mmCIF file of N, CA and C in Angstrom:
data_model
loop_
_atom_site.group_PDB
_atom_site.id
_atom_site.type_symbol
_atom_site.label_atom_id
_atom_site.label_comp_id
_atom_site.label_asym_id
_atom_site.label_seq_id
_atom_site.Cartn_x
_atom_site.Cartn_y
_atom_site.Cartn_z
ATOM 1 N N UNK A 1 33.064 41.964 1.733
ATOM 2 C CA UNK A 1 31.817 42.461 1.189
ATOM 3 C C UNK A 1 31.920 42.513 -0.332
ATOM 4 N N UNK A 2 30.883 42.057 -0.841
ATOM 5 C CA UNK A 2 30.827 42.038 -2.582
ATOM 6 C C UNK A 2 30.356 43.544 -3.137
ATOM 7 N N UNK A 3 31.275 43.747 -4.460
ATOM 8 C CA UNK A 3 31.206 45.053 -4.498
ATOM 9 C C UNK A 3 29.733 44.635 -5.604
ATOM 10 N N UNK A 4 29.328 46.343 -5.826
ATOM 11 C CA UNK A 4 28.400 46.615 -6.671
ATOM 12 C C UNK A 4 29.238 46.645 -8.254
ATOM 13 N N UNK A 5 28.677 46.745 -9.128
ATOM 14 C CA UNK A 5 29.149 46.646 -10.627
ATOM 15 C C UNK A 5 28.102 46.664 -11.579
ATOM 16 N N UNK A 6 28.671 47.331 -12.789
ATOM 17 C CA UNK A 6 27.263 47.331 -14.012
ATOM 18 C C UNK A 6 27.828 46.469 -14.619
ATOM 19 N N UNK A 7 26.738 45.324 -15.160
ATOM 20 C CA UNK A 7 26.886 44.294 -15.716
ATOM 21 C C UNK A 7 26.182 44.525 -16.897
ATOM 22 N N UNK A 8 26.940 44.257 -18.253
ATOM 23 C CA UNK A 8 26.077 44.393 -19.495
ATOM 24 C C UNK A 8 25.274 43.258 -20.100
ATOM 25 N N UNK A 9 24.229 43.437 -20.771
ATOM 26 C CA UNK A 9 23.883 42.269 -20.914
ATOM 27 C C UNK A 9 23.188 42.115 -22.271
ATOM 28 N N UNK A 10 23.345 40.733 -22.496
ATOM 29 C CA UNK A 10 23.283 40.367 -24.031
ATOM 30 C C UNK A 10 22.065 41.671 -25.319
ATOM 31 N N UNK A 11 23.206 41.662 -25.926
ATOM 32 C CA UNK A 11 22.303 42.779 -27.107
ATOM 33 C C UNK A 11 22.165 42.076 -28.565
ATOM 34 N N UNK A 12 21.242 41.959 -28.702
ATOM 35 C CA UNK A 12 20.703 41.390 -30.267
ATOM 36 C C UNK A 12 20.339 42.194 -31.072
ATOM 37 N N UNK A 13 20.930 42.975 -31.820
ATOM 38 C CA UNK A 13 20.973 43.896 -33.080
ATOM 39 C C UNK A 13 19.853 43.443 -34.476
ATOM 40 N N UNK A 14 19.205 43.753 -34.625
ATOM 41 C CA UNK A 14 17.793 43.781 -35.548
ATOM 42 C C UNK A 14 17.656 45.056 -35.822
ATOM 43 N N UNK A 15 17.398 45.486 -37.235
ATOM 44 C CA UNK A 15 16.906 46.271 -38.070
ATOM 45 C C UNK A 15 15.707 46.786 -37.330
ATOM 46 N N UNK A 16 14.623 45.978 -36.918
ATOM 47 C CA UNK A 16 13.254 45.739 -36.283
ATOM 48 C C UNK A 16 13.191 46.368 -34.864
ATOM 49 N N UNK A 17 14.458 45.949 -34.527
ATOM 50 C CA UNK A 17 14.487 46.674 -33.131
ATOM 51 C C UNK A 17 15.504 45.903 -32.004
ATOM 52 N N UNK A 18 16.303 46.489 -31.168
ATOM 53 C CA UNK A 18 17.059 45.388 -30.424
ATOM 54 C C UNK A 18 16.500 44.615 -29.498
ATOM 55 N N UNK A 19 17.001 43.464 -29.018
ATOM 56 C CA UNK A 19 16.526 42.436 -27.732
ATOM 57 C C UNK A 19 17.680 42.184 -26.709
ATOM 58 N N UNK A 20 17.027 42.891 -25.493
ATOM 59 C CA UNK A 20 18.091 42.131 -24.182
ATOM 60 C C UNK A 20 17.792 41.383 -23.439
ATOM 61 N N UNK A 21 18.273 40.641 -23.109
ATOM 62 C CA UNK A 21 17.517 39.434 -21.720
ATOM 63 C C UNK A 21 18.605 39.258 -21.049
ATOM 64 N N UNK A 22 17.882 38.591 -19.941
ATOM 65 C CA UNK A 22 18.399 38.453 -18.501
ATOM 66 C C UNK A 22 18.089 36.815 -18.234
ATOM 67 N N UNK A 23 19.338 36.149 -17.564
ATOM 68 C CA UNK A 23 18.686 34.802 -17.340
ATOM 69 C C UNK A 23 19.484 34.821 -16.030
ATOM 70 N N UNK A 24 18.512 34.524 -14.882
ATOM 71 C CA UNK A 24 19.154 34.513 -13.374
ATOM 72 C C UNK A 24 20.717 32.996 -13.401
ATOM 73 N N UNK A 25 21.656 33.447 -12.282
ATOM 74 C CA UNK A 25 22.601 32.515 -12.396
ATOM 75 C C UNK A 25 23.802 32.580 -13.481
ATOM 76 N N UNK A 26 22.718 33.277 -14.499
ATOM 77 C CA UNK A 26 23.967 33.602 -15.856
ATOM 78 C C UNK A 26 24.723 34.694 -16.254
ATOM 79 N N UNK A 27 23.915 35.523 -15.991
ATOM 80 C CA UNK A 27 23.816 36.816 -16.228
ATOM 81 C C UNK A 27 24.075 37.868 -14.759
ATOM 82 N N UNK A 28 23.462 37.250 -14.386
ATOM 83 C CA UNK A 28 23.498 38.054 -12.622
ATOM 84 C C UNK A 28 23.809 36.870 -11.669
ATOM 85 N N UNK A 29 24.342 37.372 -10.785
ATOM 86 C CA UNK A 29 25.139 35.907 -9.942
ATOM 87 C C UNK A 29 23.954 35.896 -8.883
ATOM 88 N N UNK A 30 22.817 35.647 -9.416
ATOM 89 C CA UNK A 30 21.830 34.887 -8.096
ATOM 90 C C UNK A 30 20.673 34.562 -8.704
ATOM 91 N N UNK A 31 19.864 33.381 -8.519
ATOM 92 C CA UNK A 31 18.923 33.064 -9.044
ATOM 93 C C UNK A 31 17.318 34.065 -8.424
ATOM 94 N N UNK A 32 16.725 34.394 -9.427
ATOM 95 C CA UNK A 32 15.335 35.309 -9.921
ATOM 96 C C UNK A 32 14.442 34.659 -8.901
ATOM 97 N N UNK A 33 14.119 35.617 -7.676
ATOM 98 C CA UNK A 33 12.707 35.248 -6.914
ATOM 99 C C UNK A 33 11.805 35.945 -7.091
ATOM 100 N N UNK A 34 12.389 37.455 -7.369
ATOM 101 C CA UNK A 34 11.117 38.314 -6.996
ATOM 102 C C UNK A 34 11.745 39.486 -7.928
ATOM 103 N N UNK A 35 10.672 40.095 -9.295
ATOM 104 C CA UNK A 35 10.918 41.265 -10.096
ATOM 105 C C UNK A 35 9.608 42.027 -10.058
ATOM 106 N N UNK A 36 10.358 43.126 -9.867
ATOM 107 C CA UNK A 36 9.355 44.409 -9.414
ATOM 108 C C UNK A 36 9.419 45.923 -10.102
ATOM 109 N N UNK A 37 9.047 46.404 -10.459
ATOM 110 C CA UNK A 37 9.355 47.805 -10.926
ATOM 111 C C UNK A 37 8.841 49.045 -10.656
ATOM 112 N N UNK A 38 9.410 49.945 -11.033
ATOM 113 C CA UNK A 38 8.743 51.668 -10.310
ATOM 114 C C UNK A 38 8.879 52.201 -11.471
ATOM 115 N N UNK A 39 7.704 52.839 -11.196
ATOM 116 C CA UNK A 39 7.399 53.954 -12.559
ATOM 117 C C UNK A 39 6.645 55.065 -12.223
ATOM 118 N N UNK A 40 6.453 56.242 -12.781
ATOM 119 C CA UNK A 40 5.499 57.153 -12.365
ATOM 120 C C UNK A 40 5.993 57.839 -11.144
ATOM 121 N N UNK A 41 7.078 57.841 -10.891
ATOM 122 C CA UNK A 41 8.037 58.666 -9.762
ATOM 123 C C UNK A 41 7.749 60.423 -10.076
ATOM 124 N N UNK A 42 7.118 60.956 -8.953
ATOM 125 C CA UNK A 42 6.946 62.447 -9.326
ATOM 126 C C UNK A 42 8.712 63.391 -8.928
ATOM 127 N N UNK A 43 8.466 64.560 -9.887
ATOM 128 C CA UNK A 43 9.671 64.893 -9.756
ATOM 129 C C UNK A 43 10.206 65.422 -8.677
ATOM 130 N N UNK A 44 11.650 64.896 -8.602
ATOM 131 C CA UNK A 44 12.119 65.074 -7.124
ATOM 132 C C UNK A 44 11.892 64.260 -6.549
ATOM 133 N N UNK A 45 11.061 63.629 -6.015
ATOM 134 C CA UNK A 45 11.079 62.561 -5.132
ATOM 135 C C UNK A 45 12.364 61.042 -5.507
ATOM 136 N N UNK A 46 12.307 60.620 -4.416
ATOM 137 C CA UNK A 46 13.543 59.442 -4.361
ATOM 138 C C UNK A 46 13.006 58.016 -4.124
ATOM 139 N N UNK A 47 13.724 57.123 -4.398
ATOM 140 C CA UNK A 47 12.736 55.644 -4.062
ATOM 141 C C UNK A 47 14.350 55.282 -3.475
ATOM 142 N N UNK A 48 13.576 54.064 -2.749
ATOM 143 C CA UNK A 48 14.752 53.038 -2.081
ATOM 144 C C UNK A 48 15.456 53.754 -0.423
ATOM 145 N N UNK A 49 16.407 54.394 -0.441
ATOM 146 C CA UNK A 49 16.694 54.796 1.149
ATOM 147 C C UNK A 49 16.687 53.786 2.285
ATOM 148 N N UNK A 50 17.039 52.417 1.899
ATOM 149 C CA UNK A 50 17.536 51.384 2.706
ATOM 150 C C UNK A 50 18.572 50.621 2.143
ATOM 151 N N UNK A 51 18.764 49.725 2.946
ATOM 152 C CA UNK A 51 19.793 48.044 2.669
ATOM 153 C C UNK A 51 18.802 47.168 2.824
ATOM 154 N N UNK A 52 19.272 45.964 2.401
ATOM 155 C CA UNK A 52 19.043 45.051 2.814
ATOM 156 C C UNK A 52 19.540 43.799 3.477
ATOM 157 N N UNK A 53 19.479 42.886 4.353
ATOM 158 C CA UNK A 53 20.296 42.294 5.016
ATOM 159 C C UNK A 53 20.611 40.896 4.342
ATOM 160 N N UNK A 54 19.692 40.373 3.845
ATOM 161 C CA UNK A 54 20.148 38.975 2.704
ATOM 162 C C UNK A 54 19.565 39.653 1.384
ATOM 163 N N UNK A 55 18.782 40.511 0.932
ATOM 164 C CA UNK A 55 18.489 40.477 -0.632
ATOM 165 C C UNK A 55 19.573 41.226 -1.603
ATOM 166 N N UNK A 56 19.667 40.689 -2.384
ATOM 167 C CA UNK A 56 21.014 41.272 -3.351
ATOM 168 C C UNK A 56 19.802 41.473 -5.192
ATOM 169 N N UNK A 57 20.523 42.532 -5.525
ATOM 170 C CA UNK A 57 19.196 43.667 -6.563
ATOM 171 C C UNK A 57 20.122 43.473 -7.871
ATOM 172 N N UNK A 58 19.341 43.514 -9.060
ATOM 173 C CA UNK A 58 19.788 43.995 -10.142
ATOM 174 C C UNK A 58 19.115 44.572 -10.658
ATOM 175 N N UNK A 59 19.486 46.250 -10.984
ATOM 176 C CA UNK A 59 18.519 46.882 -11.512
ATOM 177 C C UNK A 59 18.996 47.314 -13.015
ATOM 178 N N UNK A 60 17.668 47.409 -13.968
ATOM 179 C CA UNK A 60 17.887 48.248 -15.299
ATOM 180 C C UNK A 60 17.076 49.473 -15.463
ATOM 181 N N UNK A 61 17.340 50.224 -16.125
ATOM 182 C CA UNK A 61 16.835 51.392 -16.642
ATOM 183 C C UNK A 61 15.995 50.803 -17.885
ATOM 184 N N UNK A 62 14.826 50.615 -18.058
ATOM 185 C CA UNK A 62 14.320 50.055 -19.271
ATOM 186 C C UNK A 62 13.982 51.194 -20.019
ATOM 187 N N UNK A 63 13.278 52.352 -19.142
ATOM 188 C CA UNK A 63 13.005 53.483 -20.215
ATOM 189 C C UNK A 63 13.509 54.498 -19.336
ATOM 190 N N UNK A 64 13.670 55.736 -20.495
ATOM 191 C CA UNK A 64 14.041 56.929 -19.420
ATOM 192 C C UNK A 64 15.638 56.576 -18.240
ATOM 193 N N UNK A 65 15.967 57.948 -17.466
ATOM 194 C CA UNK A 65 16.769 57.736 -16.631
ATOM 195 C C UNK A 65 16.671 57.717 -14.886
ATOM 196 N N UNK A 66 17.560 57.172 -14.521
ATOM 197 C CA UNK A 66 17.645 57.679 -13.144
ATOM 198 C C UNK A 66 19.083 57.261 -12.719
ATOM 199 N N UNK A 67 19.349 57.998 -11.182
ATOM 200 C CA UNK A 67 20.753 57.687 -10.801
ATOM 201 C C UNK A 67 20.279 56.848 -9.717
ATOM 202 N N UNK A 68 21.519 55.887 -8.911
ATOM 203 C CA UNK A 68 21.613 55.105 -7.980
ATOM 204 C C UNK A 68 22.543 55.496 -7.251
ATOM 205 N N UNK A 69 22.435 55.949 -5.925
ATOM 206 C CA UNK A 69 23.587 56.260 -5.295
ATOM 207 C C UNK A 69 23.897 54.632 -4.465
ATOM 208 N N UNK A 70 25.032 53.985 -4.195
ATOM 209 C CA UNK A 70 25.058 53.002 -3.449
ATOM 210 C C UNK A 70 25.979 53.636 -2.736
ATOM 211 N N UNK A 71 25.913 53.459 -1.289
ATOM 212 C CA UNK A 71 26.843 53.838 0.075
ATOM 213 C C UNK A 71 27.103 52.602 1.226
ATOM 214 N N UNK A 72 27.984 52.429 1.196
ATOM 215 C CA UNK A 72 28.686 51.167 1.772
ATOM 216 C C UNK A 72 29.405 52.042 2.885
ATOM 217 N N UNK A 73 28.520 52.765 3.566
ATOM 218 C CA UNK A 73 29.120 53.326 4.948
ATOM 219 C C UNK A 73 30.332 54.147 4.775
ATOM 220 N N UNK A 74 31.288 54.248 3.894
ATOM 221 C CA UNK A 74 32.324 54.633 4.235
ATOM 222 C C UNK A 74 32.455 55.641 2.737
ATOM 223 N N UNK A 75 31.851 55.669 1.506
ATOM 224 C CA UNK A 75 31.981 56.225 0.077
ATOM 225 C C UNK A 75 30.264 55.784 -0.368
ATOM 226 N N UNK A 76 30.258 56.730 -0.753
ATOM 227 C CA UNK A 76 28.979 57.088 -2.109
ATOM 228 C C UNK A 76 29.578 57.358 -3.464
ATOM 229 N N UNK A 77 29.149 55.946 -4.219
ATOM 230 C CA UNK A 77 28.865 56.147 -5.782
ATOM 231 C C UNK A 77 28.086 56.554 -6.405
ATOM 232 N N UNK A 78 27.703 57.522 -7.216
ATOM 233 C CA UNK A 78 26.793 57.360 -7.730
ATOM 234 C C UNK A 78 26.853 56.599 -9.290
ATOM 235 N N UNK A 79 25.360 55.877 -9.735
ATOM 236 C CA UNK A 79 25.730 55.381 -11.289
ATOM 237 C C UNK A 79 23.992 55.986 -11.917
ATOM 238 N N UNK A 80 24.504 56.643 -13.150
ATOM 239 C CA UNK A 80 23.614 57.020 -14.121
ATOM 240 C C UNK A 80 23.311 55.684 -14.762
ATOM 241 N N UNK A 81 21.653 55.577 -14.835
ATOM 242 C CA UNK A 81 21.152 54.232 -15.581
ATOM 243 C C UNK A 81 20.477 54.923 -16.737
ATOM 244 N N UNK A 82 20.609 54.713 -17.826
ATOM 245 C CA UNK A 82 19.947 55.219 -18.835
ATOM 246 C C UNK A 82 19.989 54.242 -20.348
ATOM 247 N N UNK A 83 20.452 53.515 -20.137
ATOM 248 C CA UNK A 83 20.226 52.187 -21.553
ATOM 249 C C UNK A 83 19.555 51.008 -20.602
ATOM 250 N N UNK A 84 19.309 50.197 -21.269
ATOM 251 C CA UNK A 84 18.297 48.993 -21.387
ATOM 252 C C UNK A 84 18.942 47.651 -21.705
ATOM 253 N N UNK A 85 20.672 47.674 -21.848
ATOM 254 C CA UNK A 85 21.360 46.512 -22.189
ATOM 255 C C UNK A 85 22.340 46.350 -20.939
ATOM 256 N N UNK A 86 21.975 47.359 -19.795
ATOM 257 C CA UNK A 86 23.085 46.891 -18.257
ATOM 258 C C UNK A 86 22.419 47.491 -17.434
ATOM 259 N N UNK A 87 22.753 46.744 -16.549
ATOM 260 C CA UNK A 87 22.591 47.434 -15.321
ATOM 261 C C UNK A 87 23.548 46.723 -13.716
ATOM 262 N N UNK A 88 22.879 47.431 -13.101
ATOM 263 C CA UNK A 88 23.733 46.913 -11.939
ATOM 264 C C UNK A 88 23.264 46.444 -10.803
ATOM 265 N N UNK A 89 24.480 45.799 -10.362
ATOM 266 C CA UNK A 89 24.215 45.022 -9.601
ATOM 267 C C UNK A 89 24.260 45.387 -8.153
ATOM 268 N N UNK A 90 23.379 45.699 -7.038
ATOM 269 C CA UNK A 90 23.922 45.648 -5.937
ATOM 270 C C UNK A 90 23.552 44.631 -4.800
ATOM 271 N N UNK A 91 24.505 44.167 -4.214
ATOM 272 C CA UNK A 91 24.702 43.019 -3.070
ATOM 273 C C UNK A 91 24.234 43.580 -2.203
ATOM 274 N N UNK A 92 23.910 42.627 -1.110
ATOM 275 C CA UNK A 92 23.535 42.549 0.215
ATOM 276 C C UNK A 92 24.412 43.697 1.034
ATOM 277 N N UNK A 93 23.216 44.268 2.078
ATOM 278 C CA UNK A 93 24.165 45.031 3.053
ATOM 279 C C UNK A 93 24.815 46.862 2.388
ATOM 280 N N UNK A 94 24.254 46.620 1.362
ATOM 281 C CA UNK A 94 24.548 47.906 0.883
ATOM 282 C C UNK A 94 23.770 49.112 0.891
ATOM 283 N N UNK A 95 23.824 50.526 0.869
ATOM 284 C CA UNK A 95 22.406 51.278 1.415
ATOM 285 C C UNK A 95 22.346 52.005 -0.093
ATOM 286 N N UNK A 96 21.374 51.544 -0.383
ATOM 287 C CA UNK A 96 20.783 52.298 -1.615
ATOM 288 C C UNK A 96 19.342 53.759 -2.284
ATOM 289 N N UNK A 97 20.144 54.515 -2.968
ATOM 290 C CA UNK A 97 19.032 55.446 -3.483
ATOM 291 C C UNK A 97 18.958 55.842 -4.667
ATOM 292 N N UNK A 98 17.604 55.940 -4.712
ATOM 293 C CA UNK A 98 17.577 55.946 -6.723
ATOM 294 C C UNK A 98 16.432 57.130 -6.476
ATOM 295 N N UNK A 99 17.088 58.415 -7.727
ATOM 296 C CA UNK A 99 16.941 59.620 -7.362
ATOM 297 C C UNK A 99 16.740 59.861 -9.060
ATOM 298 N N UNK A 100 16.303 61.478 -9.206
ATOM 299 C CA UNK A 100 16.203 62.217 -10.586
ATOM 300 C C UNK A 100 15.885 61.180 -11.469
ATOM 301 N N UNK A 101 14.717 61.002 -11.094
ATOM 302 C CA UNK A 101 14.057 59.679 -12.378
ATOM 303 C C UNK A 101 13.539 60.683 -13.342
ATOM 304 N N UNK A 102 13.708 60.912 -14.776
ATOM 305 C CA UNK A 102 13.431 61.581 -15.956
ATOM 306 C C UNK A 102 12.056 61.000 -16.022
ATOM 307 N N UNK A 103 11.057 62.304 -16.939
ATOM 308 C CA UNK A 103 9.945 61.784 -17.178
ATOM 309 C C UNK A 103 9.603 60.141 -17.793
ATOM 310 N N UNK A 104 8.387 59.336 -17.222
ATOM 311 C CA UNK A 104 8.367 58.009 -17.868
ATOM 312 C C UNK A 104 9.721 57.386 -17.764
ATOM 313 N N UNK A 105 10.393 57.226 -16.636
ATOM 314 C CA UNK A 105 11.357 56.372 -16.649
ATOM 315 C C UNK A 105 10.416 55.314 -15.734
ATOM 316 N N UNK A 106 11.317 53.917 -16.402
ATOM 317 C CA UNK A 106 10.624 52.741 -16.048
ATOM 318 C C UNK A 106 12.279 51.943 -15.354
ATOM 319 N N UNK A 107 12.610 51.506 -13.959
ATOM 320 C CA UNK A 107 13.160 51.056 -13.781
ATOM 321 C C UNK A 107 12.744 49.510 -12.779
ATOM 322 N N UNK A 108 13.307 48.406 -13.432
ATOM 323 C CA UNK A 108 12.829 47.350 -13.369
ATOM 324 C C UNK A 108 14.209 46.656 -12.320
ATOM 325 N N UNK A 109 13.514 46.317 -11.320
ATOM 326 C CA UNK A 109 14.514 45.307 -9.861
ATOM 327 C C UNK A 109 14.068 44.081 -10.230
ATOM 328 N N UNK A 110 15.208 43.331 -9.829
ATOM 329 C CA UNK A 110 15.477 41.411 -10.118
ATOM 330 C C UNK A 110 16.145 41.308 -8.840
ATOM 331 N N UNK A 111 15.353 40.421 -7.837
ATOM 332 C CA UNK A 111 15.778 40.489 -6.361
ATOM 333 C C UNK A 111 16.302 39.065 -6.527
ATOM 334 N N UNK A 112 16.930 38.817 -5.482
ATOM 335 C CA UNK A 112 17.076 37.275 -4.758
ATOM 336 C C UNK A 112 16.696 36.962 -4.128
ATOM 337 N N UNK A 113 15.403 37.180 -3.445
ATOM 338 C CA UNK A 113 14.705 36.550 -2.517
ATOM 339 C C UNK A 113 13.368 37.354 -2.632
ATOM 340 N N UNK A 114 12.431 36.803 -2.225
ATOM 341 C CA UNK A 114 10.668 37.365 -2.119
ATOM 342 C C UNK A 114 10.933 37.983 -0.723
ATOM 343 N N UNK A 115 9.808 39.114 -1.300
ATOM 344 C CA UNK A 115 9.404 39.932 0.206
ATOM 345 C C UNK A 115 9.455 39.974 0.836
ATOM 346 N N UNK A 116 10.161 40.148 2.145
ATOM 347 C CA UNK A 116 10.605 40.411 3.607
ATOM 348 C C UNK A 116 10.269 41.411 4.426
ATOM 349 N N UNK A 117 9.301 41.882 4.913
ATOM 350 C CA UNK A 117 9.945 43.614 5.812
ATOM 351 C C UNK A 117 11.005 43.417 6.511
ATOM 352 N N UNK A 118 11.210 41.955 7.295
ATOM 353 C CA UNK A 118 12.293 42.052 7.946
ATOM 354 C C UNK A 118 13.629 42.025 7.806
ATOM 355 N N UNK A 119 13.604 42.504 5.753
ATOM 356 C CA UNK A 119 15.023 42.254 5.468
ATOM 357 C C UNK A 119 15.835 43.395 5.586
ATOM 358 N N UNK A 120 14.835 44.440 5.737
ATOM 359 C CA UNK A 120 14.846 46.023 4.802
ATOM 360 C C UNK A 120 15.721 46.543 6.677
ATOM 361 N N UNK A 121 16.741 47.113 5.943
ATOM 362 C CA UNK A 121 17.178 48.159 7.163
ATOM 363 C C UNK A 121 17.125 49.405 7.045
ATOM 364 N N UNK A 122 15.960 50.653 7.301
ATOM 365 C CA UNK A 122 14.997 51.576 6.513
ATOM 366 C C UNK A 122 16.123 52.938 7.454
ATOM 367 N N UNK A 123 16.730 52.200 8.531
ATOM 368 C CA UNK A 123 17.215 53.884 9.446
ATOM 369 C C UNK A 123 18.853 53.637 9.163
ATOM 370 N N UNK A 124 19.154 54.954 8.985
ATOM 371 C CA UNK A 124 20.778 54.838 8.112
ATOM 372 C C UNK A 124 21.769 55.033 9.351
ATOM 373 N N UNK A 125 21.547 55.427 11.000
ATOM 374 C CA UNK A 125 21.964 55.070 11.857
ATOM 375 C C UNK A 125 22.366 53.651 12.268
ATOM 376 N N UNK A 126 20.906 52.636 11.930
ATOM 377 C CA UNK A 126 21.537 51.478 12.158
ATOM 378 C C UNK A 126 22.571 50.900 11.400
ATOM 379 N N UNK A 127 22.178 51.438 9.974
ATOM 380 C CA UNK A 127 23.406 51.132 8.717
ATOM 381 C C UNK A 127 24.280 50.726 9.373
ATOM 382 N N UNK A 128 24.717 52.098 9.856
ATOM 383 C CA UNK A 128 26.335 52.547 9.685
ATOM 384 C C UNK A 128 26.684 52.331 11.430
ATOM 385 N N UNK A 129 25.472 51.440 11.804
ATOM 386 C CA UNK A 129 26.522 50.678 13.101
ATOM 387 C C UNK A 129 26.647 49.453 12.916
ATOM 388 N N UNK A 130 25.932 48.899 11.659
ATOM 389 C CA UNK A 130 25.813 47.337 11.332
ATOM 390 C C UNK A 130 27.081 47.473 10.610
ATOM 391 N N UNK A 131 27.367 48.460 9.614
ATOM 392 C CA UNK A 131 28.686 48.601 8.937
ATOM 393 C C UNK A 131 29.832 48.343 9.586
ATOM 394 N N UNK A 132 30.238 49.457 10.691
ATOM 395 C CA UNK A 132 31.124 49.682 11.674
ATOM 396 C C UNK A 132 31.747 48.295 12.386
ATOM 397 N N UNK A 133 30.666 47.632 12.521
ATOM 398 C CA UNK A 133 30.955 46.394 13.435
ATOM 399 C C UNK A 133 31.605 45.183 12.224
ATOM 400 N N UNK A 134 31.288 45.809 11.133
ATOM 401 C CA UNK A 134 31.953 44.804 10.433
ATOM 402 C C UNK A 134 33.549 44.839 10.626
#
């Protein structure tokens, strides 16, 4: 199983203001199908609370913060996102939650594949028998 990791990514230093970009394949090891973002998260509430079975995520914190817990059945990480020059990466098969989003945080997903319902594994029972059997 491929682990999760924060990947930094290119920073261009200007007086004017900095620039980061993202280029799928280069930067993140999978080519760009589908980018999506959440914003306007009321407080307390959580987004995400699944896996997925082929889509693999890279997420940034563009404004504001939030945490990501990733749980691979057996350990929970958590990672604080709060800059705009990394973020991370999580692979396929992993169960993810993104929690304590700070006011106006804007966090922006770079998927590998377009829309599925049938990718999403939404009950954490099945998780952790799809895990197990690994």
């Amino acid at each position: 199983m491929t682990k999760q990791k924060i990947i930094n990514l290119p920073k261009i230093k200007d007086k004017r203001g900095n620039l980061s970009f993202i280029e799928g394949e280069n930067h993140i090891p999978f080519e760009i199908k589908r980018v999506y973002w959440i914003y306007d998260v009321p407080g307390g509430e959580h987004r995400g609370g699944h896996a997925f079975i082929e889509q693999s995520e890279f997420i940034v914190a563009l404004s504001g913060s939030f945490d990501i817990e990733i749980d691979n059945g057996k350990y929970i990480e958590t990672y604080r996102m709060n800059r705009s020059y990394y973020g991370l990466f999580v692979p396929k098969g992993l169960w993810r939650q993104m929690k304590n989003f700070s006011t106006n945080s804007l966090a922006l997903v770079i998927a590998s594949t377009v829309f599925n319902a049938s990718d999403y594994i939404r009950d954490y029972k099945e998780f952790k028998l799809l895990v197990d059997e690994k």
